Coordinates of C-alpha atoms in Angstrom, one line a residue:
Chain C
M1 CA -70.5 133.6 10.6
R2 CA -69.4 136.4 8.5
I3 CA -68.6 140.1 8.4
N4 CA -71.2 142.2 6.7
L5 CA -69.6 144.6 4.2
S6 CA -72.8 145.6 2.7
A7 CA -73.3 149.3 2.4
A8 CA -76.7 149.1 0.8
A9 CA -78.5 150.7 3.6
L10 CA -76.2 153.8 3.7
I11 CA -78.2 156.7 2.2
T12 CA -77.1 160.2 2.2
F13 CA -79.8 162.7 2.6
L14 CA -77.4 165.5 2.7
S15 CA -73.8 165.4 1.9
A16 CA -71.9 168.5 2.5
P17 CA -68.4 168.5 1.0
L18 CA -66.0 167.2 3.6
G19 CA -63.3 169.8 2.9
A20 CA -65.6 172.6 3.6
Q21 CA -66.4 171.2 7.0
W22 CA -62.9 171.1 8.1
F23 CA -60.8 174.0 9.2
D24 CA -59.8 175.4 5.8
Q25 CA -56.4 174.0 5.6
P26 CA -56.0 173.1 1.9
T27 CA -53.1 170.7 1.5
K28 CA -50.3 172.5 -0.5
G29 CA -48.7 171.2 -3.6
I30 CA -51.3 168.5 -4.5
P31 CA -52.7 168.2 -8.0
R32 CA -56.1 169.8 -8.4
L33 CA -58.9 169.8 -10.9
P34 CA -60.1 173.0 -12.6
D35 CA -62.8 173.3 -9.9
G36 CA -60.1 173.2 -7.2
K37 CA -60.9 169.8 -5.9
P38 CA -58.0 167.5 -5.3
N39 CA -57.3 165.3 -8.3
L40 CA -57.2 161.8 -6.6
T41 CA -56.4 160.0 -9.9
A42 CA -53.3 162.1 -10.8
P43 CA -50.1 160.1 -11.1
T44 CA -48.3 158.6 -8.0
P45 CA -46.0 161.3 -6.6
K46 CA -42.4 160.4 -6.2
T47 CA -39.8 161.3 -3.5
A48 CA -36.4 162.8 -4.4
D49 CA -34.8 159.5 -4.8
G50 CA -37.4 158.4 -7.4
K51 CA -39.4 156.1 -5.2
P52 CA -43.2 156.3 -4.8
D53 CA -44.0 158.8 -2.1
L54 CA -46.4 157.2 0.4
S55 CA -46.8 160.3 2.5
G56 CA -50.2 161.7 3.2
I57 CA -53.3 161.2 5.3
W58 CA -55.1 157.9 4.5
L59 CA -58.5 156.4 5.5
G60 CA -59.7 152.9 4.7
D61 CA -62.0 152.8 1.8
Q62 CA -64.8 151.3 3.8
W63 CA -64.9 154.5 5.8
A64 CA -63.8 157.0 3.2
P65 CA -66.6 159.5 2.5
A66 CA -65.6 160.4 -1.0
G67 CA -63.1 159.6 -3.7
R68 CA -62.8 156.0 -3.1
R69 CA -62.5 153.6 -6.0
P70 CA -65.4 151.5 -7.2
N71 CA -65.8 148.3 -5.2
P72 CA -63.6 145.5 -6.4
P73 CA -65.4 142.7 -8.3
G74 CA -67.2 140.5 -5.9
G75 CA -66.1 142.5 -2.9
G76 CA -67.4 145.1 -0.5
R77 CA -65.9 148.4 0.0
G78 CA -62.4 148.2 1.2
G79 CA -62.2 144.5 1.1
G80 CA -59.8 143.5 3.8
G81 CA -60.2 146.8 5.8
R82 CA -62.4 144.7 8.0
G83 CA -59.8 142.2 8.4
G84 CA -60.7 138.7 8.0
G85 CA -59.9 136.1 5.4
A86 CA -60.6 132.6 6.4
P87 CA -57.4 131.2 7.8
E88 CA -57.3 127.7 9.1
M89 CA -56.4 127.9 12.8
L90 CA -54.8 125.6 15.3
P91 CA -57.4 124.2 17.7
W92 CA -56.5 126.6 20.6
A93 CA -56.8 129.6 18.2
Q94 CA -60.1 128.3 16.7
K95 CA -61.6 128.0 20.3
V96 CA -60.5 131.5 21.2
F97 CA -61.8 132.9 18.0
N98 CA -65.2 131.3 18.4
E99 CA -65.5 132.5 21.9
R100 CA -64.8 136.1 20.6
R101 CA -67.4 135.8 17.9
D102 CA -69.9 134.3 20.3
T103 CA -69.6 137.3 22.6
S104 CA -69.6 139.9 19.8
L105 CA -65.9 140.8 20.6
R106 CA -67.1 142.0 23.9
D107 CA -63.7 141.6 25.6
D108 CA -61.6 143.5 23.0
P109 CA -59.4 145.7 25.1
E110 CA -59.9 148.5 22.6
A111 CA -63.1 149.1 24.3
R112 CA -61.1 149.9 27.4
C113 CA -59.1 152.4 25.6
M114 CA -56.1 150.0 25.1
P115 CA -54.0 150.2 21.9
Q116 CA -54.5 148.2 18.9
G117 CA -51.8 146.3 17.1
V118 CA -50.7 145.7 13.5
P119 CA -52.5 145.6 11.1
K120 CA -55.8 146.3 13.1
A121 CA -54.8 149.9 13.9
S122 CA -54.9 150.5 10.0
T123 CA -58.4 149.1 9.7
L124 CA -60.2 151.5 11.9
P125 CA -62.5 154.4 10.9
Y126 CA -59.9 157.0 11.7
P127 CA -57.2 158.3 9.4
F128 CA -53.4 157.7 9.7
E129 CA -50.7 159.8 8.3
I130 CA -47.6 158.3 6.6
V131 CA -44.5 160.5 7.1
N132 CA -41.1 160.1 5.5
A133 CA -38.4 160.7 8.0
N134 CA -34.6 160.2 8.0
G135 CA -33.9 156.5 8.0
K136 CA -37.5 155.6 8.9
T137 CA -41.0 155.9 7.9
L138 CA -43.5 157.0 10.5
I139 CA -47.2 156.1 10.6
L140 CA -49.2 158.4 12.9
F141 CA -52.6 157.1 13.9
E142 CA -55.3 159.5 14.9
M143 CA -57.0 157.0 17.1
Y144 CA -55.6 156.9 20.5
S145 CA -52.6 159.0 19.0
L146 CA -50.7 155.7 18.4
R147 CA -47.6 155.6 16.1
R148 CA -45.5 153.1 14.2
Q149 CA -41.8 153.5 13.3
I150 CA -40.6 151.5 10.3
F151 CA -36.9 151.5 10.1
T152 CA -35.6 152.0 6.5
D153 CA -31.9 152.3 7.3
G154 CA -31.1 148.8 6.2
R155 CA -31.2 147.0 9.5
E156 CA -32.7 143.6 9.8
L157 CA -35.4 142.4 12.3
P158 CA -33.8 141.4 15.6
K159 CA -33.5 137.8 16.4
E160 CA -35.0 138.3 19.9
Y161 CA -37.2 141.0 21.5
A162 CA -36.3 142.3 24.9
Q163 CA -39.4 144.5 24.9
P164 CA -42.3 143.2 22.7
S165 CA -44.7 145.9 22.0
W166 CA -48.2 146.7 20.7
M167 CA -46.9 147.9 17.4
G168 CA -44.0 145.5 17.2
Y169 CA -40.6 146.1 15.5
S170 CA -40.8 147.0 11.9
V171 CA -38.2 147.3 9.1
G172 CA -39.1 148.4 5.5
K173 CA -37.5 148.4 2.1
W174 CA -38.6 149.0 -1.5
E175 CA -39.1 146.2 -3.9
G176 CA -39.9 147.8 -7.2
D177 CA -42.9 150.2 -6.6
E178 CA -43.9 148.4 -3.4
F179 CA -42.8 149.4 0.1
V180 CA -42.4 146.1 1.9
V181 CA -42.6 146.1 5.7
H182 CA -41.8 143.2 8.0
T183 CA -43.0 143.3 11.6
A184 CA -42.4 141.0 14.6
G185 CA -41.9 141.4 18.3
V186 CA -45.7 142.0 18.9
N187 CA -46.6 141.6 22.6
D188 CA -49.3 139.3 24.1
Q189 CA -51.5 142.2 25.0
V190 CA -52.5 142.7 21.4
W191 CA -55.8 140.8 21.6
N192 CA -56.8 140.7 17.9
I193 CA -54.9 141.4 14.8
D194 CA -57.9 142.4 13.0
L195 CA -61.6 143.5 13.5
A196 CA -62.7 139.9 12.8
G197 CA -61.0 138.9 16.1
H198 CA -58.1 136.7 15.0
P199 CA -55.6 135.9 17.7
H200 CA -51.8 135.6 17.4
S201 CA -48.8 134.2 19.2
D202 CA -45.2 135.4 19.8
A203 CA -44.4 133.8 16.5
L204 CA -46.3 136.5 14.6
H205 CA -44.6 137.9 11.6
I206 CA -46.5 140.4 9.5
T207 CA -45.6 141.3 6.0
E208 CA -47.2 144.4 4.5
R209 CA -46.8 145.5 0.9
Y210 CA -47.8 149.1 0.4
K211 CA -48.6 150.3 -3.1
R212 CA -49.7 153.9 -4.0
V213 CA -51.5 153.1 -7.2
D214 CA -52.1 156.8 -8.0
F215 CA -52.2 160.1 -6.1
G216 CA -55.3 159.4 -4.0
H217 CA -55.3 155.6 -3.6
M218 CA -53.2 153.1 -2.0
D219 CA -53.4 149.3 -1.6
V220 CA -51.8 147.3 1.2
Q221 CA -51.5 143.5 1.0
V222 CA -51.0 141.9 4.5
T223 CA -49.7 138.4 5.0
I224 CA -49.9 136.7 8.3
D225 CA -47.2 134.1 9.3
D226 CA -47.8 132.7 12.8
S227 CA -47.1 129.0 12.9
K228 CA -48.2 128.7 16.5
T229 CA -51.7 130.0 15.6
Y230 CA -52.4 129.2 12.0
T231 CA -51.7 126.0 10.0
S232 CA -50.2 128.1 7.2
Q233 CA -49.3 131.5 6.1
W234 CA -52.4 133.4 4.9
N235 CA -53.3 136.7 3.2
M236 CA -55.9 139.2 4.3
P237 CA -58.0 140.7 1.6
V238 CA -56.2 143.7 0.1
M239 CA -56.7 146.7 2.2
R240 CA -57.7 149.8 0.1
Y241 CA -57.1 153.3 1.2
T242 CA -58.1 156.7 -0.1
L243 CA -56.2 159.9 0.5
L244 CA -57.9 162.5 2.7
P245 CA -56.7 165.8 1.4
D246 CA -57.3 169.3 3.0
T247 CA -57.4 167.9 6.5
D248 CA -55.1 167.3 9.3
L249 CA -54.8 164.7 12.1
F250 CA -56.3 165.6 15.4
E251 CA -55.4 164.6 18.9
F252 CA -57.4 161.7 20.2
V253 CA -57.0 160.8 23.8
C254 CA -59.3 158.1 25.1
E255 CA -60.2 160.0 28.1
K256 CA -63.7 159.0 29.3
N257 CA -65.1 155.6 28.5
V258 CA -68.2 154.2 29.9
D259 CA -69.0 151.4 27.5
P260 CA -67.4 148.4 29.2
Q261 CA -69.9 148.3 32.0
H262 CA -72.6 148.0 29.4
M263 CA -71.0 145.4 27.2
V264 CA -72.9 142.3 27.9
G265 CA -72.1 140.4 24.6
K266 CA -74.8 138.1 23.4
Chain L
M1 CA -94.4 170.2 18.0
K2 CA -92.9 170.3 14.7
Y3 CA -89.6 168.6 14.1
V4 CA -87.7 169.6 11.1
L5 CA -85.9 166.7 9.6
L6 CA -82.5 167.8 8.4
L7 CA -80.7 164.8 9.5
V8 CA -78.1 163.0 7.7
V9 CA -77.2 159.5 7.4
A10 CA -73.7 160.6 7.0
A11 CA -71.4 160.1 4.0
A12 CA -68.7 159.2 6.4
P13 CA -69.9 156.4 8.7
L14 CA -69.0 156.7 12.3
L15 CA -67.9 153.7 14.3
A16 CA -67.4 153.0 17.8
H17 CA -64.0 152.0 19.2
H18 CA -65.7 148.9 20.4
S19 CA -68.1 146.3 19.2
F20 CA -71.6 147.6 18.6
A21 CA -73.1 144.1 18.9
A22 CA -71.6 143.6 22.4
E23 CA -73.3 146.7 23.8
F24 CA -76.4 147.6 21.8
D25 CA -79.3 145.8 20.3
S26 CA -80.3 146.7 16.8
K27 CA -83.5 144.9 17.4
K28 CA -84.4 147.4 20.1
P29 CA -84.8 150.7 18.1
V30 CA -85.6 153.8 20.1
E31 CA -86.8 157.3 19.1
L32 CA -86.3 159.7 21.9
K33 CA -87.9 163.1 21.8
G34 CA -86.8 165.4 24.5
K35 CA -84.7 168.2 25.9
L36 CA -80.9 168.3 25.7
I37 CA -79.2 168.6 29.1
E38 CA -75.7 168.4 27.8
L39 CA -73.6 167.6 24.8
E40 CA -70.6 166.0 26.4
W41 CA -67.7 166.5 24.0
V42 CA -65.2 163.8 25.0
N43 CA -63.3 160.9 23.5
P44 CA -63.7 158.1 22.7
H45 CA -67.4 159.1 22.4
A46 CA -69.4 162.2 22.7
W47 CA -72.6 161.9 24.6
I48 CA -76.0 163.4 24.5
H49 CA -77.6 163.6 27.9
M50 CA -81.3 164.4 27.5
E51 CA -84.6 164.3 29.4
V52 CA -87.6 162.6 27.8
T53 CA -91.1 163.4 29.0
D54 CA -93.8 160.9 28.3
A55 CA -97.5 161.5 27.9
S56 CA -98.1 161.3 31.6
G57 CA -95.6 163.9 32.3
K58 CA -92.9 161.5 33.7
V59 CA -89.4 162.6 33.0
T60 CA -86.8 160.0 32.2
K61 CA -83.1 160.7 31.6
W62 CA -81.3 159.0 28.7
E63 CA -77.7 158.9 27.6
C64 CA -77.0 158.6 23.9
E65 CA -73.6 157.6 22.5
L66 CA -72.3 159.5 19.4
G67 CA -69.1 159.1 17.4
S68 CA -65.8 160.6 18.6
P69 CA -65.5 164.4 18.5
N70 CA -63.0 164.2 15.6
L71 CA -65.4 162.1 13.5
L72 CA -68.4 164.3 14.4
M73 CA -66.3 167.4 13.4
R74 CA -65.4 165.8 10.0
N75 CA -69.1 165.4 9.6
G76 CA -69.9 169.0 10.3
W77 CA -70.6 169.0 14.0
R78 CA -69.1 171.4 16.4
R79 CA -69.0 171.3 20.2
D80 CA -71.8 173.9 20.3
T81 CA -73.9 172.5 17.5
L82 CA -76.5 171.6 20.2
K83 CA -77.1 173.8 23.2
K84 CA -78.7 173.0 26.6
G85 CA -82.4 173.1 26.3
D86 CA -82.5 172.3 22.6
M87 CA -85.4 170.0 21.8
I88 CA -84.1 167.1 19.8
V89 CA -85.1 163.7 18.5
V90 CA -82.6 160.9 18.8
S91 CA -83.0 157.7 16.8
G92 CA -80.9 154.7 17.6
S93 CA -80.6 151.5 19.3
Q94 CA -81.0 150.7 23.1
A95 CA -78.3 149.1 25.2
K96 CA -78.6 145.3 25.6
D97 CA -78.4 145.6 29.4
G98 CA -81.7 147.5 29.3
S99 CA -80.4 150.8 30.8
N100 CA -81.6 154.2 29.5
M101 CA -78.7 154.3 27.1
A102 CA -78.7 154.2 23.3
N103 CA -76.3 154.3 20.5
A104 CA -77.5 157.3 18.4
R105 CA -77.8 156.8 14.7
S106 CA -79.2 160.2 14.0
V107 CA -80.2 163.4 15.7
T108 CA -82.9 165.8 14.5
S109 CA -83.3 169.3 15.8
V110 CA -86.3 171.4 15.8
D111 CA -84.8 174.7 15.0
G112 CA -83.5 174.2 11.4
K113 CA -79.9 173.6 12.4
R114 CA -78.0 171.1 10.5
V115 CA -77.3 168.2 12.6
F116 CA -75.5 165.2 11.3
N117 CA -75.4 161.5 11.8
A118 CA -74.5 160.7 15.3
G119 CA -74.0 157.0 15.3
S120 CA -70.9 155.5 16.7
S121 CA -71.7 152.3 15.0
G122 CA -74.0 151.0 12.4
D123 CA -77.0 148.8 12.2
P124 CA -76.5 145.9 9.9
G125 CA -76.2 147.0 6.4
T126 CA -74.1 150.1 7.2
P127 CA -70.4 150.2 7.2
G128 CA -69.3 149.6 10.7
A129 CA -71.8 146.9 11.3
L130 CA -70.2 143.8 12.5
T131 CA -72.6 140.9 12.2
Q132 CA -72.2 137.2 12.5

């Protein structure tokens, strides 16, 4: 049982430049090469307070059409963008996971236009935008128009959650050049925390470490801590992202879905 | 009839919002040649509705799933890229439930238009493929 990350069969017969296919909205103020293309390997930008600036529109490397970094040694494109890792599960979780894999994730509510949770929403083939706001960092997801708010005003995670939610409750702070986000309060309607189909409980605590390694690339290390589901804390493979310059997020309302009636699984 | 192959296996792979393997069978490839009835431009998937005429003249209706409009646009499609009556060839995988429904991997038009990869998911070997 494995996730196929191979891209060997992907052959481009015609590859028109992505920017030219969008609606001619060049991103202002970004470093560019002499030919006008965005310089994705320029230095990491900073905010006014000297911290790395994470803002921008990002897409997982496994989906990014251009500009992504070479594959990591021994890994496929994007590594953990597909979720996964090989955590040791408690018996109930292993049973659930096996059932999901045996039915090709047929029952994933995403197929019925329901929201995804953290970090799965960041692993999909749609971009998201990170926005620096006053006292919070926002992540706007194109798919299903979801959003996360990560409080950066110094508050701690609540002890209890009166209203568990799909995206949970998130607080963030800087540790060196990494933006560290802690998330809890995820509801039980989040079916899988990654594309591999891993389950969770109300004990789920997610730690994300965002690092913008240069202008056009960002790494996110995700650690899963859920003692009711897994025997120990585990790391997903590092998720790698590439900046999508000269584009905008678009509305995405899941308005007409006919797939579930045809999803037979195996 | 001469079909001009301009088609693209896109640089940006398109994936469904759902499991490909639960719905479509990569071992049941189809190549559908026929007339476009409608390009339905809706989320989470755009759809090609087409009529396929076999050698005996029998007409069969097919529905072919594409990526979302946003992904299609980022790959060069527009909502009017295909028009009613256009003759097209759709390559893809048939639904596991045996209905006249397919996940389109590519679309070829006969009139020289650029038509891009349509697939809302991948066969094994392409990004987006979830295999076990």
